[in-house]
GROMACS .gro file of N, CA, C and O in nm:
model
  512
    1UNK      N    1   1.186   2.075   0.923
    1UNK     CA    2   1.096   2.021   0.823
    1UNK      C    3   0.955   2.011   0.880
    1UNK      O    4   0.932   1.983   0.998
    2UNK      N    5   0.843   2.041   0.767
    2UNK     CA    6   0.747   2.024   0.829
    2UNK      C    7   0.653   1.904   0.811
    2UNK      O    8   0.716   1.813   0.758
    3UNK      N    9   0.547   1.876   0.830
    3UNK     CA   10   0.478   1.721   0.795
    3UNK      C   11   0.422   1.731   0.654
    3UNK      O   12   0.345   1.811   0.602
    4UNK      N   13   0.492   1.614   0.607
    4UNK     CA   14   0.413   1.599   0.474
    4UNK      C   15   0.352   1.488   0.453
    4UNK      O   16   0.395   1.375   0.475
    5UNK      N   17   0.197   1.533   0.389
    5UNK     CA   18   0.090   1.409   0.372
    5UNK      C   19   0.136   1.329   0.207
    5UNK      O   20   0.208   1.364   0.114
    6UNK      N   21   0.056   1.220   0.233
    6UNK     CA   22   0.037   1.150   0.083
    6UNK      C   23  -0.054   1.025   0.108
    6UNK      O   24  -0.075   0.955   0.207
    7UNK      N   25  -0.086   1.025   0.019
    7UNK     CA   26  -0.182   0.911  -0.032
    7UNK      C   27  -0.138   0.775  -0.070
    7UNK      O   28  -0.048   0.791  -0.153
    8UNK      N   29  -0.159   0.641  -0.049
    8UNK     CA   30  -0.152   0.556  -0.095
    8UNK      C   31  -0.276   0.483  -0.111
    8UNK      O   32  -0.361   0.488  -0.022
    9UNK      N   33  -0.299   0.390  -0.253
    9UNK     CA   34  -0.403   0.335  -0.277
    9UNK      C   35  -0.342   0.186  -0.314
    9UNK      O   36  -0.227   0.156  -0.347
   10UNK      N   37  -0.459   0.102  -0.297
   10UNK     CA   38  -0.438  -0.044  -0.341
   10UNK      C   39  -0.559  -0.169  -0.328
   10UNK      O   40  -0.594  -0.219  -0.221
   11UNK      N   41  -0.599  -0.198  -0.429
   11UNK     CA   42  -0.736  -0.213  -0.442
   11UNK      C   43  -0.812  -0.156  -0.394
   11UNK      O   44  -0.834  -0.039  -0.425
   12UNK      N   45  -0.894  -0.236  -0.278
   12UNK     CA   46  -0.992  -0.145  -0.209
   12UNK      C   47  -0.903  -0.054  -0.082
   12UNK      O   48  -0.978   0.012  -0.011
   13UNK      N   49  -0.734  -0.044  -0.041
   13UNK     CA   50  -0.700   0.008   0.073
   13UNK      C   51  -0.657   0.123   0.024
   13UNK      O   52  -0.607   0.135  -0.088
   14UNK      N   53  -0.678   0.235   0.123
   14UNK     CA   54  -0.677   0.344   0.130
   14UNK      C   55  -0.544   0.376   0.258
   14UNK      O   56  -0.570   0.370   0.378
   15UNK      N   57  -0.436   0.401   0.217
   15UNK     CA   58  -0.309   0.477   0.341
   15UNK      C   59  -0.332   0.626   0.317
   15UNK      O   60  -0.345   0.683   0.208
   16UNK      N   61  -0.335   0.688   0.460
   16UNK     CA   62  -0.305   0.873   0.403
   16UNK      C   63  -0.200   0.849   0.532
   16UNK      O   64  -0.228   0.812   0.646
   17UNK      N   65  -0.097   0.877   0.485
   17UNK     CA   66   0.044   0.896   0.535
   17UNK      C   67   0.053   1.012   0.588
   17UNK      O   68  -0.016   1.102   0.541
   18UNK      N   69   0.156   1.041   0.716
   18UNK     CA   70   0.179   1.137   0.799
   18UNK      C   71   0.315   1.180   0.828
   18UNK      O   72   0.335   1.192   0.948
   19UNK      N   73   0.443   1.216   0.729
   19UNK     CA   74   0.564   1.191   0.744
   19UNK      C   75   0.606   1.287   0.816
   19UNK      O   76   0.545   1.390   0.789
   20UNK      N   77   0.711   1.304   0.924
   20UNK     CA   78   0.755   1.407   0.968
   20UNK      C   79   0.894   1.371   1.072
   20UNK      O   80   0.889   1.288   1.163
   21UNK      N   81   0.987   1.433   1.046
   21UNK     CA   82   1.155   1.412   1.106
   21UNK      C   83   1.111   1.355   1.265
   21UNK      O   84   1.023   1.394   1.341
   22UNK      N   85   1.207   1.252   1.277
   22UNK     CA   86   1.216   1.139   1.424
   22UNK      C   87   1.315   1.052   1.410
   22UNK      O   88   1.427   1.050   1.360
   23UNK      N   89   1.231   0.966   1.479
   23UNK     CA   90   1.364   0.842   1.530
   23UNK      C   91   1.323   0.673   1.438
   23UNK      O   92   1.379   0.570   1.476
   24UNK      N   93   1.233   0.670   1.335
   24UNK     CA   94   1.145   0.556   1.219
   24UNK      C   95   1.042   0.518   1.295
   24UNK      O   96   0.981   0.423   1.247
   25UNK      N   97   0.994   0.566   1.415
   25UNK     CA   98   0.856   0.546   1.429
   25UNK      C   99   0.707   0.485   1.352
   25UNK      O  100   0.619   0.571   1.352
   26UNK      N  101   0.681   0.406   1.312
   26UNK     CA  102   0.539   0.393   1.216
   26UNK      C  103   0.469   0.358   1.295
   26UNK      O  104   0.501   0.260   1.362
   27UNK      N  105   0.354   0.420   1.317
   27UNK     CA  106   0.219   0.421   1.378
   27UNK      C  107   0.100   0.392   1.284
   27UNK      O  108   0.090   0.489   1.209
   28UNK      N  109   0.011   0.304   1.259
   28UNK     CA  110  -0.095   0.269   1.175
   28UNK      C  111  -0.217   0.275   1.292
   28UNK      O  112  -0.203   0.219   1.401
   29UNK      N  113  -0.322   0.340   1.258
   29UNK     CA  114  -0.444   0.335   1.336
   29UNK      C  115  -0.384   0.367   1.501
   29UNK      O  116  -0.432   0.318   1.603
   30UNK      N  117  -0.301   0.436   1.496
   30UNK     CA  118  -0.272   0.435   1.664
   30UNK      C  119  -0.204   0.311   1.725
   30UNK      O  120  -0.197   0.277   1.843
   31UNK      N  121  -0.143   0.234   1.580
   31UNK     CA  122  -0.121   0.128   1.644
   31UNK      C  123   0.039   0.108   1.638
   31UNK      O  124   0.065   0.178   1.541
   32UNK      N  125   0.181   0.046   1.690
   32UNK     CA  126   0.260   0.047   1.591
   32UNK      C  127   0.277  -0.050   1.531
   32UNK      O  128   0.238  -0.159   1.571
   33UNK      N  129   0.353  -0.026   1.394
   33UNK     CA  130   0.379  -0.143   1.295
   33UNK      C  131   0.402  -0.249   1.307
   33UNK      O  132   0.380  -0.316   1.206
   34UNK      N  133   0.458  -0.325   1.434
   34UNK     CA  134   0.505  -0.469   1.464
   34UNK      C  135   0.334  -0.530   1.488
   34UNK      O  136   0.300  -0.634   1.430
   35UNK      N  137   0.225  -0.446   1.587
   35UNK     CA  138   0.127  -0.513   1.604
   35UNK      C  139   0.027  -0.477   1.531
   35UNK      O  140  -0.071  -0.487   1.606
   36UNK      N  141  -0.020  -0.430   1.396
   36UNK     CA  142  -0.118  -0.408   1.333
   36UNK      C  143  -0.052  -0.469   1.196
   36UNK      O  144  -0.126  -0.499   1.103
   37UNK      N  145   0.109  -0.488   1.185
   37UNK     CA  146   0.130  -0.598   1.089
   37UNK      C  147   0.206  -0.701   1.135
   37UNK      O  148   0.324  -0.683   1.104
   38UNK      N  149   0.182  -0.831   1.211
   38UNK     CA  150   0.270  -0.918   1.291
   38UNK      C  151   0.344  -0.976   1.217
   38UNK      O  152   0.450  -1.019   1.263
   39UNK      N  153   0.307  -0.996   1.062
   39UNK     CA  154   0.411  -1.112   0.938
   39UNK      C  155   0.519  -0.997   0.938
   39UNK      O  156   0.483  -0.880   0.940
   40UNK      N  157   0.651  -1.034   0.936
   40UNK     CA  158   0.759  -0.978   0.889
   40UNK      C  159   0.750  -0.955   0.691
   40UNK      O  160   0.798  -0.879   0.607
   41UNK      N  161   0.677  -1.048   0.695
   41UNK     CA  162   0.704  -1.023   0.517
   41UNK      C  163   0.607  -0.876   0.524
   41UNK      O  164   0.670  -0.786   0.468
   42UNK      N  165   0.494  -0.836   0.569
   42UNK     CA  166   0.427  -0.748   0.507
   42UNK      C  167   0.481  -0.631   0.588
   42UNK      O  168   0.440  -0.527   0.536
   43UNK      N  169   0.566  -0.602   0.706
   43UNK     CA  170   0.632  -0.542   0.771
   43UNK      C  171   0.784  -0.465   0.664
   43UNK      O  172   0.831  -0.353   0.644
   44UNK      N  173   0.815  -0.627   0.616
   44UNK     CA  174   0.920  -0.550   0.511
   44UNK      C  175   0.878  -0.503   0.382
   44UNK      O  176   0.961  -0.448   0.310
   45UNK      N  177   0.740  -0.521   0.338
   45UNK     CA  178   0.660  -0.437   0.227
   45UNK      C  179   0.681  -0.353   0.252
   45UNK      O  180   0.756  -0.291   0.178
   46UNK      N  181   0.621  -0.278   0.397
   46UNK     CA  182   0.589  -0.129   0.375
   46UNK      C  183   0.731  -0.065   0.453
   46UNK      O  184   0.709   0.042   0.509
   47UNK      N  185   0.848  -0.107   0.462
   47UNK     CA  186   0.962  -0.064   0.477
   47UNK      C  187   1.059  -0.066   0.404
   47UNK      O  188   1.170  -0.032   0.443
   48UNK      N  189   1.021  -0.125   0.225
   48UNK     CA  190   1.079  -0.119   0.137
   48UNK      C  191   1.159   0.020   0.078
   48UNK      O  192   1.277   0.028   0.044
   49UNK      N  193   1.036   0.147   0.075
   49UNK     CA  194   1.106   0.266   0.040
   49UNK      C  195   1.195   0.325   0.129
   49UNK      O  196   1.282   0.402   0.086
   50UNK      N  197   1.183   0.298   0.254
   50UNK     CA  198   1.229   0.377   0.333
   50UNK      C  199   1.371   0.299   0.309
   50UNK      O  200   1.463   0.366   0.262
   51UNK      N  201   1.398   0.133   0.346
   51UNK     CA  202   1.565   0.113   0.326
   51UNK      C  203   1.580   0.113   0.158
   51UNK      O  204   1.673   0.043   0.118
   52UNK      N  205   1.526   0.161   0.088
   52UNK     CA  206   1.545   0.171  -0.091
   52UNK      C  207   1.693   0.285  -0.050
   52UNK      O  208   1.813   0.278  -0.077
   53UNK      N  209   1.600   0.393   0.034
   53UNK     CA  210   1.622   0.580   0.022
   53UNK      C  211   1.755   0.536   0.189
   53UNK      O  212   1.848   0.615   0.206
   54UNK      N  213   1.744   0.446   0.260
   54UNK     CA  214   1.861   0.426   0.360
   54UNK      C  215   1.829   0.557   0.465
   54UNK      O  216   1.896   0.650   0.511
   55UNK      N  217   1.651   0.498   0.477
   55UNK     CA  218   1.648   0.667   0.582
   55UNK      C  219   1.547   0.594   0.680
   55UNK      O  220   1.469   0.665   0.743
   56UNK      N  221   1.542   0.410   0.704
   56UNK     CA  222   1.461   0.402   0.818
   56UNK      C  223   1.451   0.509   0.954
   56UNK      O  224   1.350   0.570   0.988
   57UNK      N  225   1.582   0.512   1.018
   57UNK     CA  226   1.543   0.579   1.174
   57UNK      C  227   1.568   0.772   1.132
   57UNK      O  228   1.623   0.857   1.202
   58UNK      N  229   1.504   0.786   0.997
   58UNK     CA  230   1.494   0.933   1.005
   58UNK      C  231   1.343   1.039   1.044
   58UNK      O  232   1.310   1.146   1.096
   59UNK      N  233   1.299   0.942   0.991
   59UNK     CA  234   1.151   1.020   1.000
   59UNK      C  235   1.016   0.890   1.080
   59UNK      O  236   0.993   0.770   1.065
   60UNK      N  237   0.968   0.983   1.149
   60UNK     CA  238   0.831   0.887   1.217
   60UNK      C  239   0.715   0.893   1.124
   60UNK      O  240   0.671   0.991   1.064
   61UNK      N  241   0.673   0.775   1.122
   61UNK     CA  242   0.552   0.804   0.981
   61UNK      C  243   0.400   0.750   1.091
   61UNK      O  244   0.391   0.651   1.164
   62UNK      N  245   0.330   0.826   1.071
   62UNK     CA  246   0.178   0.855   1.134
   62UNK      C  247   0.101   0.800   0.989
   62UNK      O  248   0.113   0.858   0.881
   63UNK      N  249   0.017   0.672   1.012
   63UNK     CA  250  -0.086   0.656   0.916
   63UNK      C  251  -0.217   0.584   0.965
   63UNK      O  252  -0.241   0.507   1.059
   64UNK      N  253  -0.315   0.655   0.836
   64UNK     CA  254  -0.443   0.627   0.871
   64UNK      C  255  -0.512   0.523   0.800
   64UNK      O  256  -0.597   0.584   0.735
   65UNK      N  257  -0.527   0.365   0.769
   65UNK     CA  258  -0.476   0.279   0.681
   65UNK      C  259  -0.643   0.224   0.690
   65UNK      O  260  -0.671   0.193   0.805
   66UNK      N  261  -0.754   0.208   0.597
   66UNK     CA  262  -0.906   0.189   0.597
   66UNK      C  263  -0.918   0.102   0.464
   66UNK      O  264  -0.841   0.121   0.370
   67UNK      N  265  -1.019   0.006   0.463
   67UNK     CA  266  -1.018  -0.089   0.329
   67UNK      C  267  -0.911  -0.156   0.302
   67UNK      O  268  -0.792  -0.127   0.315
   68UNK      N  269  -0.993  -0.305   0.239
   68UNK     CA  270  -0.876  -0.395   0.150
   68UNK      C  271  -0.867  -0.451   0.310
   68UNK      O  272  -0.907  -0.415   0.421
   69UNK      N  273  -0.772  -0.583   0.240
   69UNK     CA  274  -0.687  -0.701   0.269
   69UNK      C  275  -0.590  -0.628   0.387
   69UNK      O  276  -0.592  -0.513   0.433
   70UNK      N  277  -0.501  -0.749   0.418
   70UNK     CA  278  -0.380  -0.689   0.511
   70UNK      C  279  -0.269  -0.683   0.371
   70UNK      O  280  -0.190  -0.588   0.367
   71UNK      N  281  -0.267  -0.781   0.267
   71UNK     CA  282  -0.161  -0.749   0.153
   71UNK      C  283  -0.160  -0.619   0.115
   71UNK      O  284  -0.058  -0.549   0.117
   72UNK      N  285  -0.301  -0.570   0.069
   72UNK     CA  286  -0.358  -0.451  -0.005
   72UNK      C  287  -0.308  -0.320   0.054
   72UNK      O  288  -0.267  -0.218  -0.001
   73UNK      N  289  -0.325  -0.361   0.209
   73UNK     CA  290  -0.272  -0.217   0.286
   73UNK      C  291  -0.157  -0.212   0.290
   73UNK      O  292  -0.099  -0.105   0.274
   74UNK      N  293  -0.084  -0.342   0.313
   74UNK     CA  294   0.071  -0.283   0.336
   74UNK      C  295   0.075  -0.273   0.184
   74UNK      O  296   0.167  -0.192   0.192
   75UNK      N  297   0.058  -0.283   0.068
   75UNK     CA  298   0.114  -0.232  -0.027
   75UNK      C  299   0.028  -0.079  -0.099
   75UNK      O  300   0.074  -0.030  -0.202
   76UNK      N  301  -0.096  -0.017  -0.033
   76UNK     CA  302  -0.093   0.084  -0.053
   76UNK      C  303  -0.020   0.143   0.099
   76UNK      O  304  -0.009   0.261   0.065
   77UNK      N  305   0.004   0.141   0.160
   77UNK     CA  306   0.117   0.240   0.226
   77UNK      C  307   0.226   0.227   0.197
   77UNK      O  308   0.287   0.328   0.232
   78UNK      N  309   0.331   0.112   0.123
   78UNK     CA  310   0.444   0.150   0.054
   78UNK      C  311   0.419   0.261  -0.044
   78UNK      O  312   0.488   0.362  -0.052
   79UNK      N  313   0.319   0.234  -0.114
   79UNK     CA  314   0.309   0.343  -0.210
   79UNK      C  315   0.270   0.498  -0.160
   79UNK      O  316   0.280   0.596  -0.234
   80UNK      N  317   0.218   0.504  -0.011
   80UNK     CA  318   0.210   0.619   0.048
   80UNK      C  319   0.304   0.644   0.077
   80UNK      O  320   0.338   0.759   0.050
   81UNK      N  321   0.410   0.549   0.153
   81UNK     CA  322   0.533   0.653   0.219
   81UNK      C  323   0.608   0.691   0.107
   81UNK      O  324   0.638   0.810   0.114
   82UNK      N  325   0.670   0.612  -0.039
   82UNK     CA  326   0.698   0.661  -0.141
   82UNK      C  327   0.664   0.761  -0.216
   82UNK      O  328   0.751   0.818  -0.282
   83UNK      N  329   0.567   0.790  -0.220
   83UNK     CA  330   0.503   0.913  -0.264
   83UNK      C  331   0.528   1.046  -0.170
   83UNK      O  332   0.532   1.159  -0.220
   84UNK      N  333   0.547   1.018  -0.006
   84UNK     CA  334   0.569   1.124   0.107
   84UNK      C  335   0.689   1.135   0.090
   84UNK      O  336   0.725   1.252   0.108
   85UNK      N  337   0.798   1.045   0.054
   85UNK     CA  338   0.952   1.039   0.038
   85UNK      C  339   0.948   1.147  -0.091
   85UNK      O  340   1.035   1.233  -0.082
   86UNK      N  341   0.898   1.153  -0.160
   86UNK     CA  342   0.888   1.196  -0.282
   86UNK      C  343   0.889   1.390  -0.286
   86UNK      O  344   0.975   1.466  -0.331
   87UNK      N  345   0.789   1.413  -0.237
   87UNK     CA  346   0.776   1.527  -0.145
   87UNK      C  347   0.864   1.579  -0.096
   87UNK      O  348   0.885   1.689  -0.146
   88UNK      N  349   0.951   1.544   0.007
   88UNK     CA  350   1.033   1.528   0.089
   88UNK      C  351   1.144   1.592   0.037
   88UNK      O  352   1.188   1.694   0.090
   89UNK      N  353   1.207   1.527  -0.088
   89UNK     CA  354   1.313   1.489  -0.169
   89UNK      C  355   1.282   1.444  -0.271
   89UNK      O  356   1.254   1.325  -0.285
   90UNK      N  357   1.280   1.535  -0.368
   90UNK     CA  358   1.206   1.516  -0.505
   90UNK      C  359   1.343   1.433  -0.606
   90UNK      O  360   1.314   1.378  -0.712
   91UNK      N  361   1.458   1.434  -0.567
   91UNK     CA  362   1.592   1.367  -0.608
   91UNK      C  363   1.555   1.238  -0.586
   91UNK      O  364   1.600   1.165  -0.674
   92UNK      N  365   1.476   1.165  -0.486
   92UNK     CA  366   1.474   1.000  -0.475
   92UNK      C  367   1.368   0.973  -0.527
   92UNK      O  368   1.331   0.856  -0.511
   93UNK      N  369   1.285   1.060  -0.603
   93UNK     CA  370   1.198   0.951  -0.714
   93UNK      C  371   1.222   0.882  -0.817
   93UNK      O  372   1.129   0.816  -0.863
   94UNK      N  373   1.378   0.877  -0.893
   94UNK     CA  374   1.428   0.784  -1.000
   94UNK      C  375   1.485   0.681  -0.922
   94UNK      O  376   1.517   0.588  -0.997
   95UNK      N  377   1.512   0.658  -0.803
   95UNK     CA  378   1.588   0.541  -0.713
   95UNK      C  379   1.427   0.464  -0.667
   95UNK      O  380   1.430   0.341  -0.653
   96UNK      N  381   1.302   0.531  -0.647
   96UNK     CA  382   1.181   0.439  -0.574
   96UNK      C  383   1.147   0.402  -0.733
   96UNK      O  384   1.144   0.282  -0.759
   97UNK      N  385   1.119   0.506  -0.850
   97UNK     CA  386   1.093   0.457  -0.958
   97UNK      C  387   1.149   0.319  -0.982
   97UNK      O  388   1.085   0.216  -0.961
   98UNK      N  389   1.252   0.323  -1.020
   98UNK     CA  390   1.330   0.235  -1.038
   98UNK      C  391   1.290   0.083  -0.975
   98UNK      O  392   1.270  -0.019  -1.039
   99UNK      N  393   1.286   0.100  -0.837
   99UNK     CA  394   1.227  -0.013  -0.735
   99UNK      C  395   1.091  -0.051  -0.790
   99UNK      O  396   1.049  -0.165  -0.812
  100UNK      N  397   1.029   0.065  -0.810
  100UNK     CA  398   0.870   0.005  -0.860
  100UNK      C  399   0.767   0.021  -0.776
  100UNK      O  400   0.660  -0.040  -0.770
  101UNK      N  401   0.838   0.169  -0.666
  101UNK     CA  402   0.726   0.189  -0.569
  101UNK      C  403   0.642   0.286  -0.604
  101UNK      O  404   0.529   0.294  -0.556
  102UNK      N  405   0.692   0.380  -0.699
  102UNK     CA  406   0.561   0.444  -0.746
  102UNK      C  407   0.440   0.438  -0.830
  102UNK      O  408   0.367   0.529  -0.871
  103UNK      N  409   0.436   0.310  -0.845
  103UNK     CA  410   0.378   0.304  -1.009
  103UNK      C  411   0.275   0.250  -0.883
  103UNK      O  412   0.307   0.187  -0.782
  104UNK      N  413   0.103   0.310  -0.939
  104UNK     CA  414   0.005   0.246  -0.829
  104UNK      C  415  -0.039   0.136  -0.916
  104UNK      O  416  -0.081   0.162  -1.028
  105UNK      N  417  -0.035   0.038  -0.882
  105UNK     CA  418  -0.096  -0.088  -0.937
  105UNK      C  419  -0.211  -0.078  -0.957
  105UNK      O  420  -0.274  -0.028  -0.864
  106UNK      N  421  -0.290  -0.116  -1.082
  106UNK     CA  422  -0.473  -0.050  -1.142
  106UNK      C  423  -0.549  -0.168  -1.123
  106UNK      O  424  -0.672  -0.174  -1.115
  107UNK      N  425  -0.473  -0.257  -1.117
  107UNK     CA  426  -0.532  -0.429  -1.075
  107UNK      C  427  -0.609  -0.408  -0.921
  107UNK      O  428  -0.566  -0.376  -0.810
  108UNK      N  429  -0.772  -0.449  -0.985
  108UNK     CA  430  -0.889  -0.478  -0.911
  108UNK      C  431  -0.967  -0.588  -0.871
  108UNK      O  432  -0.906  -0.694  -0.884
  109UNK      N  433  -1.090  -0.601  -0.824
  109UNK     CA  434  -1.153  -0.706  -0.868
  109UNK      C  435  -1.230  -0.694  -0.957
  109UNK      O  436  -1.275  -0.580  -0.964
  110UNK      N  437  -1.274  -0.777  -1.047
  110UNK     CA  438  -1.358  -0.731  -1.148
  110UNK      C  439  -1.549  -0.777  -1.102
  110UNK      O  440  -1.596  -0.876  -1.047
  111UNK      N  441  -1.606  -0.666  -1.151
  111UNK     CA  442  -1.686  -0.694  -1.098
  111UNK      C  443  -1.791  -0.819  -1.103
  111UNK      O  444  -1.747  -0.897  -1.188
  112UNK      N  445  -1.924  -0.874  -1.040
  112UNK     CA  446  -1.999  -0.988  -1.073
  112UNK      C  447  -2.055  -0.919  -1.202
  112UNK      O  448  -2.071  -0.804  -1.242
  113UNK      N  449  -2.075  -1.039  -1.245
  113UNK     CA  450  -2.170  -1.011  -1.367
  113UNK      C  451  -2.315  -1.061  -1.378
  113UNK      O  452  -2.312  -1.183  -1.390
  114UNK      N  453  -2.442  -1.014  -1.379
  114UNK     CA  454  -2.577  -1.080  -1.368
  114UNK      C  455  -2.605  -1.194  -1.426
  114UNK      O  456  -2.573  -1.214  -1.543
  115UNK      N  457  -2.649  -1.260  -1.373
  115UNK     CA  458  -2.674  -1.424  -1.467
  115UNK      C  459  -2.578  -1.477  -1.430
  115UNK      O  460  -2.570  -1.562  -1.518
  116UNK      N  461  -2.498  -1.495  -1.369
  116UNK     CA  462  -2.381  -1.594  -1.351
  116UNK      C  463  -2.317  -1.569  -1.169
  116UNK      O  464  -2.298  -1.461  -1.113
  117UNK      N  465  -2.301  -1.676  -1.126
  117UNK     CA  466  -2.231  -1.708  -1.002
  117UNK      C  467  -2.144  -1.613  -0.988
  117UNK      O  468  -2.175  -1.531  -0.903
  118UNK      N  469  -2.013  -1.590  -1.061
  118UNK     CA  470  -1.885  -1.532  -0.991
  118UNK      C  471  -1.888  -1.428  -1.167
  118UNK      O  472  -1.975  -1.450  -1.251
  119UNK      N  473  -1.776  -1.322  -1.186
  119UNK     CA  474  -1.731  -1.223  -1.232
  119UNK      C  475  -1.712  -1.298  -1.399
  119UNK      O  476  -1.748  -1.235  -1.498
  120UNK      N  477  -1.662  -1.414  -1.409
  120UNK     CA  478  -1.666  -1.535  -1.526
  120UNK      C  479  -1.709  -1.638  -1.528
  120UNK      O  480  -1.750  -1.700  -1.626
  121UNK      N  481  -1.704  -1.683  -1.381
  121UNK     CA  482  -1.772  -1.836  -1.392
  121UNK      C  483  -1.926  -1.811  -1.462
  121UNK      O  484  -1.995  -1.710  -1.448
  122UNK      N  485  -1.957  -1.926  -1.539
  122UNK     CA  486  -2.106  -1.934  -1.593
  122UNK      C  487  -2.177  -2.078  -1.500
  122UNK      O  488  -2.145  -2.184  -1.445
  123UNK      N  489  -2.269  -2.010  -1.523
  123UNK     CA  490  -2.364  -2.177  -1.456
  123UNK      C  491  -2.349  -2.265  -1.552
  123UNK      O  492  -2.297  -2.232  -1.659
  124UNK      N  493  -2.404  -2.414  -1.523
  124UNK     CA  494  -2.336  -2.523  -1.576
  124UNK      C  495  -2.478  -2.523  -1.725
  124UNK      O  496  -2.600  -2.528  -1.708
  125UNK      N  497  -2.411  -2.516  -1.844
  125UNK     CA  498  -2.515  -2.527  -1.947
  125UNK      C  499  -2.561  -2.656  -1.971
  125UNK      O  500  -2.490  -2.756  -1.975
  126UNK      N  501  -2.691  -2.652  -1.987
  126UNK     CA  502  -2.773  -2.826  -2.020
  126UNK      C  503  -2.865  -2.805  -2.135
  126UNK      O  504  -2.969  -2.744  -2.161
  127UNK      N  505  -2.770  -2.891  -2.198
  127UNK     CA  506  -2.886  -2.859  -2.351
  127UNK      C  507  -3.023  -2.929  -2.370
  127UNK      O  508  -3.081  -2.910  -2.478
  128UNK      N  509  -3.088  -3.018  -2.267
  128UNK     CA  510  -3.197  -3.059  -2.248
  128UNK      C  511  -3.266  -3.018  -2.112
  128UNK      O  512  -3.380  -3.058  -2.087
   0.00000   0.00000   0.00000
């Protein structure tokens, strides 16, 4: 097999995924996954597709993970390695579907708005 790329997005984070046959390797920024994500919860975010599909120690995943939050990234690289799984094995996209890893979430921030403090907040009105 040869390496297949994909994209993951999530708000402002950007994953471009690097999938290719090993031993479950994940590398982020040169880094691996235990120390560039230390919470176990966001560790088991972005290892959701892989035990969905029951293929952690099959493939080493290489990613390049820029913008956004630490939530934002591990959940645009679930949606990268899902999308590289996808590729891969075009049969396990109704099992990640299903999970809810492909659907890219469109939820942003919204932007400020002029005249006012925050995106809705208004300044305090005084009628004198």
């Amino acid at each position: 097999m040869e390496t297949v790329n994909a994209v993951g997005r999530r708000k402002a984070a950007v994953a471009r995924v690097i999938l290719k046959e090993g031993n479950g390797t994940i590398t982020i920024n040169h880094r691996p996954l235990e120390v560039y994500f230390p919470s176990s919860i966001l560790q088991f975010i972005v290892k959701q597709p892989l035990t969905t599909l029951d293929v952690v120690e099959k493939y080493d995943i290489q990613v390049n993970l820029d913008g956004g939050g630490f939530k934002g990234q591990a959940e645009a690289l679930r949606l990268g390695i899902a999308r590289a799984l996808v590729k891969v094995n075009p049969d396990d996209k109704a099992a990640l579907r299903r999970a809810g890893f492909m659907t890219r979430d469109p939820r942003a921030v919204e932007r400020k708005k002029p005249g006012q403090p925050k995106a809705r907040k208004r300044f305090q009105f005084s009628k004198r």
